[in-house]
XYZ file of N, CA, C and O in Angstrom:
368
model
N 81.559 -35.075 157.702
C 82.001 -33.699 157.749
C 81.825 -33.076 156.363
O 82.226 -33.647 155.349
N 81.181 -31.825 156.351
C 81.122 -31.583 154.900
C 82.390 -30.579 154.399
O 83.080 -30.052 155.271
N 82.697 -30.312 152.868
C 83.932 -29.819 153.149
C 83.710 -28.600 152.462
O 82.751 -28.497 151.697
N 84.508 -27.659 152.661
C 84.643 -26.133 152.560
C 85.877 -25.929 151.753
O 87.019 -26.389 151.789
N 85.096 -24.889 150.853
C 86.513 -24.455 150.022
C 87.148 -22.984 150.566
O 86.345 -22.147 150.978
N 88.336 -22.730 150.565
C 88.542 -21.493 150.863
C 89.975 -20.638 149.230
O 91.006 -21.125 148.767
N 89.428 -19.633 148.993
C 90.105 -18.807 147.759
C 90.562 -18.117 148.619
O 89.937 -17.797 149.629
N 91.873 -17.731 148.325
C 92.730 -16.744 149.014
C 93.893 -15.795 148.271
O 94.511 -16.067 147.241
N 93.990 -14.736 149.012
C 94.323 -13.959 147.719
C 95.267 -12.778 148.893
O 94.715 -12.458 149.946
N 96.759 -12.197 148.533
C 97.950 -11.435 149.281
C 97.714 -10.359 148.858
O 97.253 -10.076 147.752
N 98.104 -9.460 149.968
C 98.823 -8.014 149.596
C 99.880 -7.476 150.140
O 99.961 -7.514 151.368
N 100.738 -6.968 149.510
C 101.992 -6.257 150.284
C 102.982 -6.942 149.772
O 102.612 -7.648 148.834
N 104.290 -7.021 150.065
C 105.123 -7.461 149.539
C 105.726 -7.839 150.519
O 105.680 -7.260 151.604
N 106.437 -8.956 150.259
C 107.230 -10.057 151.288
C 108.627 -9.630 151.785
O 109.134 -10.354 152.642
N 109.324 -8.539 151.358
C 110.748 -7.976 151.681
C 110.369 -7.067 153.111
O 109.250 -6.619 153.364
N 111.500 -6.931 153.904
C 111.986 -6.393 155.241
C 112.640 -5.537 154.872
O 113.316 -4.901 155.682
N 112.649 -5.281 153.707
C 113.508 -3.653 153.718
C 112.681 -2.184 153.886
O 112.287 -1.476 152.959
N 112.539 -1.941 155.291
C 111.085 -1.084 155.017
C 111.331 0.115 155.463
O 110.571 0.786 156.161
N 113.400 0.703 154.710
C 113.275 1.769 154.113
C 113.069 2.178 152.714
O 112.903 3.361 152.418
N 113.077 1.306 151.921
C 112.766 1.136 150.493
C 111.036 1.665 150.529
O 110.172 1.046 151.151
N 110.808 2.780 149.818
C 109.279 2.849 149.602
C 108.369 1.897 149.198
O 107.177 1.814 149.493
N 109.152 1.069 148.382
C 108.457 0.030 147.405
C 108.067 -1.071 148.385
O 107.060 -1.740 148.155
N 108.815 -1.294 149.468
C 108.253 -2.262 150.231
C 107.412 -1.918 151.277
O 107.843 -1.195 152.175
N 106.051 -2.411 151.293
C 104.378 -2.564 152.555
C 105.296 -2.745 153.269
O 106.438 -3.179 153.118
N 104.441 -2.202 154.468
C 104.595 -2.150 155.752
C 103.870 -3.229 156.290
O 103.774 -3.380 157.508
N 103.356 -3.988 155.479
C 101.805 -4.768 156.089
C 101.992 -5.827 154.793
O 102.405 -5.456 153.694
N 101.582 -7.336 155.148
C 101.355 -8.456 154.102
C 100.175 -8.513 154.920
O 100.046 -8.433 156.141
N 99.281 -8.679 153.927
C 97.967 -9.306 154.245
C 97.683 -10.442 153.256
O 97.848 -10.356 152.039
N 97.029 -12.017 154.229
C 96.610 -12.663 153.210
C 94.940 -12.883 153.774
O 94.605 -12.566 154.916
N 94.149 -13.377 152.927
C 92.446 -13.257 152.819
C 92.131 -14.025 152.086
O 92.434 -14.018 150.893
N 90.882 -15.544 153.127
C 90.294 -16.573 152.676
C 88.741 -16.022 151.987
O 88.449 -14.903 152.410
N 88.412 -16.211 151.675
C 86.882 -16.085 151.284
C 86.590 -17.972 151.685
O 87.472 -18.805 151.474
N 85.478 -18.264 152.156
C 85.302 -19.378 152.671
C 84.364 -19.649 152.753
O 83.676 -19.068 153.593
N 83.778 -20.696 151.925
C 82.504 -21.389 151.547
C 82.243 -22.955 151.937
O 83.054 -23.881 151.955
N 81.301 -22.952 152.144
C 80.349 -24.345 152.157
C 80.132 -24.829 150.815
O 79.676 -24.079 149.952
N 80.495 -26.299 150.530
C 80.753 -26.801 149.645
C 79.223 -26.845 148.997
O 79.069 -26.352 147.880
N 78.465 -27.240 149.463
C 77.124 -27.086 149.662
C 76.164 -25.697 148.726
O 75.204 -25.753 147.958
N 77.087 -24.405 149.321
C 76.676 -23.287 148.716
C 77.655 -22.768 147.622
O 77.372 -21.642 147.213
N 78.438 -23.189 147.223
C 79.312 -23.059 146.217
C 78.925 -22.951 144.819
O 79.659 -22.408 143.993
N 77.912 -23.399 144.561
C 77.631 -23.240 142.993
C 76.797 -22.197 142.937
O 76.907 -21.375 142.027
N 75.651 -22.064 144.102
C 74.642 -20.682 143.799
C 75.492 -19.601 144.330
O 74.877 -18.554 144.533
N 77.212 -19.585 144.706
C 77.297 -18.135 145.288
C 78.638 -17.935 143.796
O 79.098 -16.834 143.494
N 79.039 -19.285 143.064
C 79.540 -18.920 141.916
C 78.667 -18.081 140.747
O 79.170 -17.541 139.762
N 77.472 -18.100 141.036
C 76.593 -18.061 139.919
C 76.048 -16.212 140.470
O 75.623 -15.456 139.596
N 76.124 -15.853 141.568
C 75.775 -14.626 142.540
C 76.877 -13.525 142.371
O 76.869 -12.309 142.180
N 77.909 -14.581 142.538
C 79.430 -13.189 142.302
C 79.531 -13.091 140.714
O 79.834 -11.949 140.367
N 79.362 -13.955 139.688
C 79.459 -14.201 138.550
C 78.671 -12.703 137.893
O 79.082 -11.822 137.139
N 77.326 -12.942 138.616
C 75.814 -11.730 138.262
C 76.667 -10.537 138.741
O 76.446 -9.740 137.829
N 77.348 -10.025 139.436
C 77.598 -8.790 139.966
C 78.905 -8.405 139.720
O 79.354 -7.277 139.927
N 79.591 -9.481 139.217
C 81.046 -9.220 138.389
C 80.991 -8.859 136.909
O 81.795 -8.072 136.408
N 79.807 -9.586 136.079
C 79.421 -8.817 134.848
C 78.369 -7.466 135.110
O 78.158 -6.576 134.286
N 77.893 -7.550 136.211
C 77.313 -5.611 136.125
C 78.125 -4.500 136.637
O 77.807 -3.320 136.490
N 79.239 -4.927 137.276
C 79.846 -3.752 137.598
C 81.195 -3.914 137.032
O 81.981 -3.030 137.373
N 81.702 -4.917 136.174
C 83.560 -5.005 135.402
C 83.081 -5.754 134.422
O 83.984 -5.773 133.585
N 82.368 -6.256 134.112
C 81.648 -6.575 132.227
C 82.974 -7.490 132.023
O 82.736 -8.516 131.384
N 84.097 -7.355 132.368
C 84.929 -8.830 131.425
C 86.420 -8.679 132.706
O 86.835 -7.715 133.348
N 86.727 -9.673 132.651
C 87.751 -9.300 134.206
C 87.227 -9.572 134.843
O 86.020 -9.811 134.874
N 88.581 -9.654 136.105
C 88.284 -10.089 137.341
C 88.053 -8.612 138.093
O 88.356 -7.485 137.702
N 87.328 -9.100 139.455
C 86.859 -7.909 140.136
C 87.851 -7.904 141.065
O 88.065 -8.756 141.927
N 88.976 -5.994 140.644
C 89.852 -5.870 141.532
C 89.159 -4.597 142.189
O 88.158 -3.953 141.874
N 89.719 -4.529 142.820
C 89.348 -2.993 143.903
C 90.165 -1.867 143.550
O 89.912 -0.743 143.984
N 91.749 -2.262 142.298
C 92.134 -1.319 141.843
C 91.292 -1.043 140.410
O 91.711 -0.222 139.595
N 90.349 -1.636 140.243
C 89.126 -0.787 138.993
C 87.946 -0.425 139.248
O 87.086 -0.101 138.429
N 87.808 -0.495 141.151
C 86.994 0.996 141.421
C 87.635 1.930 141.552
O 87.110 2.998 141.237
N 88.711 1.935 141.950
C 89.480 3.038 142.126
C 88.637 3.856 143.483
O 87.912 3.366 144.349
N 89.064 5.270 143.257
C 88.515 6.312 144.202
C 86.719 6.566 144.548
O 86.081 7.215 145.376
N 86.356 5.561 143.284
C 84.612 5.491 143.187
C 84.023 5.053 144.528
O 83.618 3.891 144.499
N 83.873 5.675 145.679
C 83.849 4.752 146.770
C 81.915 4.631 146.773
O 81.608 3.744 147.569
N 80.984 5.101 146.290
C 79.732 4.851 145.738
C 79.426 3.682 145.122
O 78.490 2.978 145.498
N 80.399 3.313 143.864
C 80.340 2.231 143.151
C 81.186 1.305 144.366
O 80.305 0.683 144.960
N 82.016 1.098 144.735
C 82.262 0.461 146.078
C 81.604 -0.370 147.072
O 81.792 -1.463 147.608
N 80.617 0.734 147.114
C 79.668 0.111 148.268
C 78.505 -0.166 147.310
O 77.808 -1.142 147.587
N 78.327 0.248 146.684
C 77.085 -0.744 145.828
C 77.734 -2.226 145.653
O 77.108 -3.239 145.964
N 78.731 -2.243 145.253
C 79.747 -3.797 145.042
C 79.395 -4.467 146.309
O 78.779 -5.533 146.298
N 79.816 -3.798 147.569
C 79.795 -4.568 148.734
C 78.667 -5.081 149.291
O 78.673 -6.127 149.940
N 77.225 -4.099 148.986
C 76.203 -4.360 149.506
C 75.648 -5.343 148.604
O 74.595 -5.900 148.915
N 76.311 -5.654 147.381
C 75.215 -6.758 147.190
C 76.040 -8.304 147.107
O 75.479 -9.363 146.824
N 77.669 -8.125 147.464
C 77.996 -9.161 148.134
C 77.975 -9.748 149.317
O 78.223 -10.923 149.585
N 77.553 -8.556 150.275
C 77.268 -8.566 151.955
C 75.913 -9.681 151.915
O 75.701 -10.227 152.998
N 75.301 -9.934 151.159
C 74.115 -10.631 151.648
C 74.662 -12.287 151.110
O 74.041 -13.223 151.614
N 75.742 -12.613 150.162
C 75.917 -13.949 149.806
C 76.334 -15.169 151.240
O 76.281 -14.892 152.438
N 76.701 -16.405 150.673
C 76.840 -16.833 151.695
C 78.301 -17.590 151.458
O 78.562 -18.605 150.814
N 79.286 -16.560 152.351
C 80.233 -16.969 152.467
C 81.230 -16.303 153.870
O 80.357 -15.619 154.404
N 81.591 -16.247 154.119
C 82.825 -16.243 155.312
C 84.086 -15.468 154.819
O 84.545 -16.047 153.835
N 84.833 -14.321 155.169
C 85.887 -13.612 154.925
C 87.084 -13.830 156.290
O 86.770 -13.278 157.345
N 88.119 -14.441 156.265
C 89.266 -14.868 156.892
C 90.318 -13.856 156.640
O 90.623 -13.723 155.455
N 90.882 -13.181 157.426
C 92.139 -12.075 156.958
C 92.661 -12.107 157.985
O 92.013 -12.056 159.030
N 94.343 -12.226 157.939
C 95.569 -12.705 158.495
C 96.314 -11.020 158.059
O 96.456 -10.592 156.913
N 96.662 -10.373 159.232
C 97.426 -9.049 158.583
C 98.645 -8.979 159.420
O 98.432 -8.811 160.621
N 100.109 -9.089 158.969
C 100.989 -8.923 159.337
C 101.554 -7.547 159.149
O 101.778 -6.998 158.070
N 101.829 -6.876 160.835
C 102.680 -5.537 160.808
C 104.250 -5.743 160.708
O 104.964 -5.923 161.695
N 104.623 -5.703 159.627
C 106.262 -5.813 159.601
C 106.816 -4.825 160.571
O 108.034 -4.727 160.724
């Protein structure tokens, strides 16, 4: 069996108090999920497109901000790597 890594990463906040503004309405958690196999050429792929579009940092989606152009340039040239997206979304 070959083995697969999966990175995963939350949003929202874990409290039930959801008259408090501060607390999501929604926890979401999200695998990215790879073949052990393809793991080093898609480290080396996100690596290339994380220094052309955030030069030092990690690539958040709160430093495109409202740029939804730069957005989809981001997406389209991760849409072709080879990996798998897993998302679990809870409606509180």
């Amino acid at each position: 069996m070959d083995r697969v890594y999966a990175f995963t990463d939350e949003s929202g906040a874990f409290g039930w108090d959801l008259d408090n503004p501060n607390v999501s309405t929604h926890f979401i958690i999200t695998a990215i999920i790879v073949d052990e196999k393809k793991l080093e050429s898609l480290r080396v792929a996100v690596e290339s497109i994380r220094q052309k579009y955030f030069q030092t940092g990690e690539m958040k989606s709160s430093r495109v901000g409202k740029n939804h152009s730069r957005r989809k340039r981001i997406l389209a040239e991760l849409l072709p790597l080879p990996f798998t997206v897993f998302s679990v979304v809870f409606d509180k």
